[in-house]
Every structure is written in structure tokens, then in C-alpha cells.
Short mmCIF file of C-alpha atoms in Angstrom, two decimals:
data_model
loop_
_atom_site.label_atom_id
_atom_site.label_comp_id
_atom_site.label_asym_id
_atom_site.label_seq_id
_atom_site.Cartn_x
_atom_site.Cartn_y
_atom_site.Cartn_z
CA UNK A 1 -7.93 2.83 9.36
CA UNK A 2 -6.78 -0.73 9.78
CA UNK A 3 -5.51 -2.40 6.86
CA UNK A 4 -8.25 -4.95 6.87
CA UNK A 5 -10.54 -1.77 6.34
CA UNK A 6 -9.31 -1.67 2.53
CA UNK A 7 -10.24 -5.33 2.25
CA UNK A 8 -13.43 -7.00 0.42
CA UNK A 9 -13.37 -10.76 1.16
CA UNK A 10 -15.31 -13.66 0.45
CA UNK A 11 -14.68 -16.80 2.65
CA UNK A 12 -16.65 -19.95 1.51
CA UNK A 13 -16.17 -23.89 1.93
CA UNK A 14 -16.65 -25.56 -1.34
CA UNK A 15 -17.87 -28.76 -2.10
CA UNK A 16 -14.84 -29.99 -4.28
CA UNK A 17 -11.30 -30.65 -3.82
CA UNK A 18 -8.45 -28.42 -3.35
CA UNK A 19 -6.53 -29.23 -6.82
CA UNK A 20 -9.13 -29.47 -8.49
CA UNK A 21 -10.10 -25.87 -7.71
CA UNK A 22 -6.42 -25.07 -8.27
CA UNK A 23 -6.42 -26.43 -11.46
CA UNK A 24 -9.30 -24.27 -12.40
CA UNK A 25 -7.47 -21.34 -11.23
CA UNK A 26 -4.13 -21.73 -13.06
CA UNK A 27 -5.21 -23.59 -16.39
CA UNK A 28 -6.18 -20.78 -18.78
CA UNK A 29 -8.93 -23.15 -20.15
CA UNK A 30 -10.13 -23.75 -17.04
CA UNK A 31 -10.13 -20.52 -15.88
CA UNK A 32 -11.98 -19.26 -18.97
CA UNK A 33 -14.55 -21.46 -18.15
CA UNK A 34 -15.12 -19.69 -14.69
CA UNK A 35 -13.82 -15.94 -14.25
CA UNK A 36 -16.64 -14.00 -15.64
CA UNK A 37 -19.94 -13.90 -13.83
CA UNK A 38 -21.99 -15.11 -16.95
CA UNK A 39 -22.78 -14.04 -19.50
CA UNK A 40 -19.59 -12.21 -19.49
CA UNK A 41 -16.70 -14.25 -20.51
CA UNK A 42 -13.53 -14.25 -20.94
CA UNK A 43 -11.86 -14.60 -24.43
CA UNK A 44 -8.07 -14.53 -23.13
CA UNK A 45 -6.32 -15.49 -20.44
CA UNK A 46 -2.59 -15.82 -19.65
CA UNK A 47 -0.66 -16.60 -16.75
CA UNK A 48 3.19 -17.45 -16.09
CA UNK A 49 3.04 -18.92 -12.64
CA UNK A 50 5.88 -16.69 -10.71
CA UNK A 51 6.45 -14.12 -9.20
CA UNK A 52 6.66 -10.97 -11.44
CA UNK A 53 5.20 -13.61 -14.07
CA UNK A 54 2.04 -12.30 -16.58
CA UNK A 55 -1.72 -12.99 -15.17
CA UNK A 56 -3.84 -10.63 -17.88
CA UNK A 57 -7.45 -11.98 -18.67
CA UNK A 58 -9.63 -10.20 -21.08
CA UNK A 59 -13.24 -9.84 -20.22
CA UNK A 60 -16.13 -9.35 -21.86
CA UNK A 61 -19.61 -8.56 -21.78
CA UNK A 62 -22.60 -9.50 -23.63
CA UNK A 63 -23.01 -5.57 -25.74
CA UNK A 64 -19.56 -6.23 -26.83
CA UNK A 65 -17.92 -4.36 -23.43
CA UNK A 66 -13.91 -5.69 -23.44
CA UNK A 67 -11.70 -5.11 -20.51
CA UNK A 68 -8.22 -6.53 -20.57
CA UNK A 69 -6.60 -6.64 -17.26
CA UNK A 70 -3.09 -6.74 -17.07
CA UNK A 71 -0.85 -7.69 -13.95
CA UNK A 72 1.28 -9.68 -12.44
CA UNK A 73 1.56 -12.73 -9.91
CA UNK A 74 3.30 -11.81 -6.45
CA UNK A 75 2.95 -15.10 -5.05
CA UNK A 76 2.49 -18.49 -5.77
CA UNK A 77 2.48 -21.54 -3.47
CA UNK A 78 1.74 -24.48 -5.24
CA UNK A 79 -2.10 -25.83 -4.54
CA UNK A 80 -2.41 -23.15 -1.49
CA UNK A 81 -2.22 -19.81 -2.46
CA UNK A 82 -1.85 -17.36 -5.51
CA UNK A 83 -1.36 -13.50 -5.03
CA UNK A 84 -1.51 -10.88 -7.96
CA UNK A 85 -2.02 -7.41 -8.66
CA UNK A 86 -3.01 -4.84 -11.30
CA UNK A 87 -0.36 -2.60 -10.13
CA UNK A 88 2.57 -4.03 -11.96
CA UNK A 89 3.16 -5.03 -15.47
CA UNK A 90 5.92 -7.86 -16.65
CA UNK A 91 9.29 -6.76 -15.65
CA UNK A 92 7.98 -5.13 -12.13
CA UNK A 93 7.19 -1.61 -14.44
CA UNK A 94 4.25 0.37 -12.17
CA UNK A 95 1.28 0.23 -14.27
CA UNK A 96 -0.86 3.34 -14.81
CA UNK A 97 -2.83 2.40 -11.21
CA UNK A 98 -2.08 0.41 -8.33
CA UNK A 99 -5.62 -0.45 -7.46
CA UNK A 100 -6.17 -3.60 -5.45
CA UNK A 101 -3.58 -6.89 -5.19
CA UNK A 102 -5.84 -10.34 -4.42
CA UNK A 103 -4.56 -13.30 -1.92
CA UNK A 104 -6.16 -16.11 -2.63
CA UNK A 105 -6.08 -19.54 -0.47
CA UNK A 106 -6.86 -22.79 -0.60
CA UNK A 107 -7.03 -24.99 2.45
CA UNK A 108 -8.38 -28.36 3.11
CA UNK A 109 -11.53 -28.81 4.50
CA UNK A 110 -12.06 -31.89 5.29
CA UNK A 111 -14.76 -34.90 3.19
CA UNK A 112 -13.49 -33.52 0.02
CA UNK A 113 -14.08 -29.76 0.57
CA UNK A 114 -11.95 -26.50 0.75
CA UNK A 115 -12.52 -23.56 2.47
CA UNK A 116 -11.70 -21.07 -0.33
CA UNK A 117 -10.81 -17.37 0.34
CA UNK A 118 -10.60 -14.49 -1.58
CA UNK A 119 -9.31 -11.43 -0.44
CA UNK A 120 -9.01 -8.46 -2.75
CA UNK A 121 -6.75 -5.75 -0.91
CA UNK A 122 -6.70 -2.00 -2.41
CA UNK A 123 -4.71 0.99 -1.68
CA UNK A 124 -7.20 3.42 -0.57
CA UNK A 125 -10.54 2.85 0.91
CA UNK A 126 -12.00 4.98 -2.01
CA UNK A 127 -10.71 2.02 -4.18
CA UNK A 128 -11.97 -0.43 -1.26
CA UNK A 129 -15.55 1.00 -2.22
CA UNK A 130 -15.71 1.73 -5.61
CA UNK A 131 -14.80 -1.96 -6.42
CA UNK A 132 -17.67 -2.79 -3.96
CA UNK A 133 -20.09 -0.60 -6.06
CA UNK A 134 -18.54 -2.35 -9.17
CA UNK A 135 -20.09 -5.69 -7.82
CA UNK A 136 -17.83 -7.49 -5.84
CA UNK A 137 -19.65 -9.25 -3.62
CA UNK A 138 -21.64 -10.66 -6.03
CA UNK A 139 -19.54 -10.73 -8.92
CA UNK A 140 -17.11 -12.92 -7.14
CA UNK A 141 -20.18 -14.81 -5.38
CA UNK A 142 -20.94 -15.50 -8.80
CA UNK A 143 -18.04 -16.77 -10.25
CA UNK A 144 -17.37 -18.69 -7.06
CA UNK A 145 -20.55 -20.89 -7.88
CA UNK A 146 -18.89 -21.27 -11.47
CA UNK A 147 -16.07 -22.77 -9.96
CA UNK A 148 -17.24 -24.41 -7.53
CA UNK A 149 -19.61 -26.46 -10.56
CA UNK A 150 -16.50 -26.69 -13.04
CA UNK A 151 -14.04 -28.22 -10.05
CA UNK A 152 -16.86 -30.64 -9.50
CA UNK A 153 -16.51 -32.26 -13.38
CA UNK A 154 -12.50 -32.73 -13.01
CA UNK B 1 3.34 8.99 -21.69
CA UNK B 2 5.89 5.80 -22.64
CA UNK B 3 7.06 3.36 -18.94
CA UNK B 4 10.30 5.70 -19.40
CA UNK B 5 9.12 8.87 -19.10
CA UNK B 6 7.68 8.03 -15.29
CA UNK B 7 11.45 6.91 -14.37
CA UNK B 8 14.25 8.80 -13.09
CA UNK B 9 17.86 6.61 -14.17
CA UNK B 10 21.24 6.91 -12.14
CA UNK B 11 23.91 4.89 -14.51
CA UNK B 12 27.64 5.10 -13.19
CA UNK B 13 30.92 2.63 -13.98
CA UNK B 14 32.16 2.55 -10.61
CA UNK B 15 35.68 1.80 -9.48
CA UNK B 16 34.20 -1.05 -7.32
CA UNK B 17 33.89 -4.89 -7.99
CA UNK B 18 30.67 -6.51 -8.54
CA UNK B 19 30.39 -8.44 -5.38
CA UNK B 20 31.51 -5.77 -2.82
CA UNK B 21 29.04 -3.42 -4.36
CA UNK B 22 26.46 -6.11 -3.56
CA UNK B 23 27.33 -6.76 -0.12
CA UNK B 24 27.14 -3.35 0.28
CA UNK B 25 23.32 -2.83 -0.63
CA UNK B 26 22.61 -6.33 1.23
CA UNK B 27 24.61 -6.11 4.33
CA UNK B 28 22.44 -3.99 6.87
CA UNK B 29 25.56 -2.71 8.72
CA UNK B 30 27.62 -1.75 5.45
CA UNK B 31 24.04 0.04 3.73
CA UNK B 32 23.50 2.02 6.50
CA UNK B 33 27.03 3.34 5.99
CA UNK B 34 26.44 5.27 2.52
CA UNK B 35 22.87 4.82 1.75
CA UNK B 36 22.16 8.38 3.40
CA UNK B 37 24.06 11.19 1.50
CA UNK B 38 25.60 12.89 4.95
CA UNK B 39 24.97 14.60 7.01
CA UNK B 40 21.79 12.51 7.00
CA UNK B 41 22.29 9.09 8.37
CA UNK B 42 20.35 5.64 8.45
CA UNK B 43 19.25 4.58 12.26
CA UNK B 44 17.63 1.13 11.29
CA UNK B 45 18.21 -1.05 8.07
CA UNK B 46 16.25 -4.23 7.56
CA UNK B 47 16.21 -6.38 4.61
CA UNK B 48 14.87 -9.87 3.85
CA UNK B 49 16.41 -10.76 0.96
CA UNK B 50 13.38 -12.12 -1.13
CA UNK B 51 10.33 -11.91 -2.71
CA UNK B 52 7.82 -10.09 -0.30
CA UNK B 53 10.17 -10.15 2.19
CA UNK B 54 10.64 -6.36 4.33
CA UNK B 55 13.11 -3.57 3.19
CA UNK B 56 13.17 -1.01 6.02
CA UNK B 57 15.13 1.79 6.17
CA UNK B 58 15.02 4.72 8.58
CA UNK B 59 16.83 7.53 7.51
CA UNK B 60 17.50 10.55 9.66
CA UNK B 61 18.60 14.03 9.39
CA UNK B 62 21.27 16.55 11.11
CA UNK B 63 18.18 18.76 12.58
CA UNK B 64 16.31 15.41 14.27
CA UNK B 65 13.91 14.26 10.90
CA UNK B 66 13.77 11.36 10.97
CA UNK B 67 11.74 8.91 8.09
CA UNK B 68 11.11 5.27 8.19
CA UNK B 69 10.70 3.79 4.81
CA UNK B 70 8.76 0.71 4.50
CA UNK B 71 8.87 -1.73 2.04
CA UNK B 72 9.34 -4.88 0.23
CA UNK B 73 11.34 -6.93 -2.27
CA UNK B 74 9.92 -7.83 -5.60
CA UNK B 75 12.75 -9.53 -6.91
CA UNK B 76 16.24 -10.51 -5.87
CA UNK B 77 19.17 -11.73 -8.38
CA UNK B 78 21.72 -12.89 -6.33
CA UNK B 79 25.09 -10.48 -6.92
CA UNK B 80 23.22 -8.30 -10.13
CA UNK B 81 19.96 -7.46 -9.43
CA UNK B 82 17.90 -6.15 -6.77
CA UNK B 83 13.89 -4.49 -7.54
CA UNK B 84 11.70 -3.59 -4.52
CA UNK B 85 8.66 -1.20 -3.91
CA UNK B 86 7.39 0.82 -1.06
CA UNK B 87 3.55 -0.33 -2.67
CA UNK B 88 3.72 -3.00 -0.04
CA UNK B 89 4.19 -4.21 3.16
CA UNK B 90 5.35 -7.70 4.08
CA UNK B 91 2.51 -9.68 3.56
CA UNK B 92 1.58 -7.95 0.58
CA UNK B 93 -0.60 -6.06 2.04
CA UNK B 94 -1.02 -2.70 -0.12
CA UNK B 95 1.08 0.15 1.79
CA UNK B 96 -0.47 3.81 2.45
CA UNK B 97 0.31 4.66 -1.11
CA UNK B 98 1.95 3.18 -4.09
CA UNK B 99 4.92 5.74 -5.25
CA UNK B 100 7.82 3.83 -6.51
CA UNK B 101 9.61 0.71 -7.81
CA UNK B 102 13.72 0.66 -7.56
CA UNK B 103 15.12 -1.59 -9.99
CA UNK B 104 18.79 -1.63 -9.15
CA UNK B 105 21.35 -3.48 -11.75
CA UNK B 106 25.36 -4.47 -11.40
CA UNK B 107 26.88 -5.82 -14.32
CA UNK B 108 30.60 -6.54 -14.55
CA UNK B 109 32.22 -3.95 -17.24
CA UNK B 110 36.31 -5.30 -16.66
CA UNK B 111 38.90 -4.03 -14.64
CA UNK B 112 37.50 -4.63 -11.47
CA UNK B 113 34.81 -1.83 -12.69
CA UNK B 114 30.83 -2.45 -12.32
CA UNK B 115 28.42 -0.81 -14.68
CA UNK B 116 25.54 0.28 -11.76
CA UNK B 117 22.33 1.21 -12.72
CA UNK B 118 19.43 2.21 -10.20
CA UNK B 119 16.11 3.14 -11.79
CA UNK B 120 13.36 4.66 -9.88
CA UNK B 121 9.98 3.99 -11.62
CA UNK B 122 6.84 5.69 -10.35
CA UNK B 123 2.99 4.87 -10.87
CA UNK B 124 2.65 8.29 -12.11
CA UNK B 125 3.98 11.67 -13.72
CA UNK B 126 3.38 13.54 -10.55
CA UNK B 127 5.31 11.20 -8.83
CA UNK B 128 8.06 10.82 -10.76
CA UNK B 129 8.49 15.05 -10.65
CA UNK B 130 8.09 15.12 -7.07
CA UNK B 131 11.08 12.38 -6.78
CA UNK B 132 12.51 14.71 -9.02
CA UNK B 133 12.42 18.05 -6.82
CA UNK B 134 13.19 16.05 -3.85
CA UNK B 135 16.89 15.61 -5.35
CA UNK B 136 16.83 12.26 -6.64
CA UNK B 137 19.78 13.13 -9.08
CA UNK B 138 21.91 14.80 -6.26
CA UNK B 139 20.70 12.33 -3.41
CA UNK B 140 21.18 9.06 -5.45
CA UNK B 141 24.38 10.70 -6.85
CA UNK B 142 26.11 11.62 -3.73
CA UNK B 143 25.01 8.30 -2.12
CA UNK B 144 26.49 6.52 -5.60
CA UNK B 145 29.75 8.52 -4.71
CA UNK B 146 29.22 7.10 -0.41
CA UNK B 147 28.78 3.69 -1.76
CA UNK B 148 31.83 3.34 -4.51
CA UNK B 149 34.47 4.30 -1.15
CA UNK B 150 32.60 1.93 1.07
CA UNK B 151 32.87 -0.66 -1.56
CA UNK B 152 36.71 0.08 -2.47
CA UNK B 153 37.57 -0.68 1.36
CA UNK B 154 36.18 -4.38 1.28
#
């Protein structure tokens, strides 16, 4: 198996600009507006952007479901790229499952647009599919058009 | 289960400064002298001494075994602490499986002496035992005892 075999991504050019969609991204107020396919939202969010720094969002779903996701950022390159996974805690402790780490990019596109990719990486291809079965595809479809609309009104 | 109980803890004062124990883990040519308890020995050491950047090691033994261990740094404190994982490979990219995080520590104690700690932490109980039975306490100790000379010659 290749590693891109353990991959779901979603490649799309959006019509708004690149800090604008950052800012959506890495502003928890922002990103609260966005995350959750609706009508799930999200009630926290908090992110210390650095590596080993806290991203943990808590989502939730319209018959009172609540997920809080804890991990950590990776990566961060200012306007071009965040990367953070669920398989670390604050302080680099292993969390109870390394399941998938995403790589998200930014990249000019040209008359105001970005060409946008998220890439959710796991460690096993049973992973790989049971977060396709969760949704992701159109989950993150989803969201992305929430974005896309709130980056458009900064 | 608390974080501790998945770690396995190696803390030593060694007869060593600070700063030669550190060149030691950093310096490819001076780790591959003690980072193997012997007979077994370390063919190929490569480090990139930042955040996502490759930790290779491949270690060999007397009857022709012969492991490469792929990895990368999460964290690097210049002279007191190092923390990297074997969950990924440069790039991020999720490795074959997520087993452990070392988190190792130097902290000047006086004398010339350095209070070393290296933690192991592991994504699960299983894993943690396994590290166990593989002779983590003997392995890490007799290397501890490998890299206290090396460090006394600098």
C-alpha cells in the first residue's frame, strides 16, 4: 500500500482570498462559524498556533450528540499551511488513538481565489475507510462551502 | 489508565556535563557509538534536528539483524530537551504504526553532573508491555551506562 492509499483528500479552488480563509481557520470565532457541517456546531474551539500547541474543538449535533476532539498542531506556516493530529495531546503525551493527522494548504490562485486542500492522512487503511463511512467527503464538502461563504464577508 | 501508566522512565545523575551529553545524542558519529547496548551496533544514524525533521537509526545485531528505525522529531530544546516519535515519517506522513514517543530531558544537577531523564510513552498498554519485555530497562540502561563513558571522553 502506498501511503497516499491511507489518504482522503479534497482539492478545491475557492472563490475568496487566501487570508481571509486563513483567518477563518485560525480565529476560534471564525472557525466556529464554519467547522461543523450544519446544523452541527461547534460550541468550543481552541488553538495555540505551534507546534505541539492545543487545537481541540467541541462538536455538536442537533439531539444533543458532543464530541470534543483533542490534539495538537504539527505544523504551522503562516497563511500556507496548518498540520494537526488527534494522536497527541499538549506536551507531545500519545493520546488514547493515533487516528488520522490533516495537512492543510493554502495557495494562491490567481483573481482572488485559492486552491484549498485538505488532506486527512490515517494510520491504517481501516482508519482510511471508516472515516470515509463517517462522512468525509461530504462532511468536509460541506464545511468547505461554509468557509468558502464566511471568507467571502471578511 | 492515567498518561503514566503507558510510560516506561529511565532517570540517572550521570557523571557527564550537560553539553557533551547533548552532542552525544545529536552528533550522528558520537550516537552511533553508545546508542546500541553491544554487541549490537548502529550502521546508519540520521537526524534533522527539528520539528518534523527525520531521526533514522539502523541498529544491527552480532548474528546479522539488522532494524532500521524511522522517525521524526517533535520537538527540539537546544542542549535539554529532545521528544521524537516513530508515528511519523518526514513529511508527516503517518508511519506503519504509531508505538512510541521519547521524551528525553538533561538538566544540570552541579558538579559537572546532569540529571538525564528518557521517557518512552506509548499509545497504548500493550505497547508499553511489549517495550517492556523487549528490555527497555536493561537496553536503555546499558546504553545510559555506553553514553555516560562516551560523554566523559569529550
Amino acid at each position: 500500500m502506498t501511503d497516499g492509499e491511507r489518504d482522503l483528500v479534497l482539492t478545491r479552488s475557492l472563490d475568496a482570498p487566501r487570508g481571509a480563509l486563513w483567518r477563518c481557520w485560525t480565529e476560534p470565532e471564525l472557525l466556529k462559524q464554519w467547522f461543523c457541517p450544519k446544523p452541527w456546531f461547534v460550541s468550543e474551539a481552541r488553538m495555540d498556533l505551534r507546534p505541539g500547541g492545543e487545537f481541540f474543538t467541541r462538536m455538536n449535533g442537533p439531539n444533543g450528540e458532543s464530541f470534543g476532539e483533542p490534539g495538537v498542531f504539527l505544523d504551522v506556516e503562516e497563511g500556507r499551511r496548518l498540520v494537526f493530529t488527534d494522536a497527541f495531546r499538549p506536551g507531545w503525551r500519545p493520546s488514547g488513538r493515533a487516528f488520522m493527522t490533516a495537512d492543510v494548504r493554502f495557495e494562491d490562485a490567481g483573481a482572488g481565489q485559492t486552491l484549498y486542500t485538505a488532506r486527512a492522512m490515517h494510520w491504517s487503511a481501516e482508519a482510511r475507510d471508516e472515516h470515509e463511512k463517517m462522512g468525509f467527503h461530504e462532511g468536509w464538502g460541506k464545511a468547505t462551502d461554509q468557509l468558502e461563504a464566511l471568507a467571502q464577508t471578511l
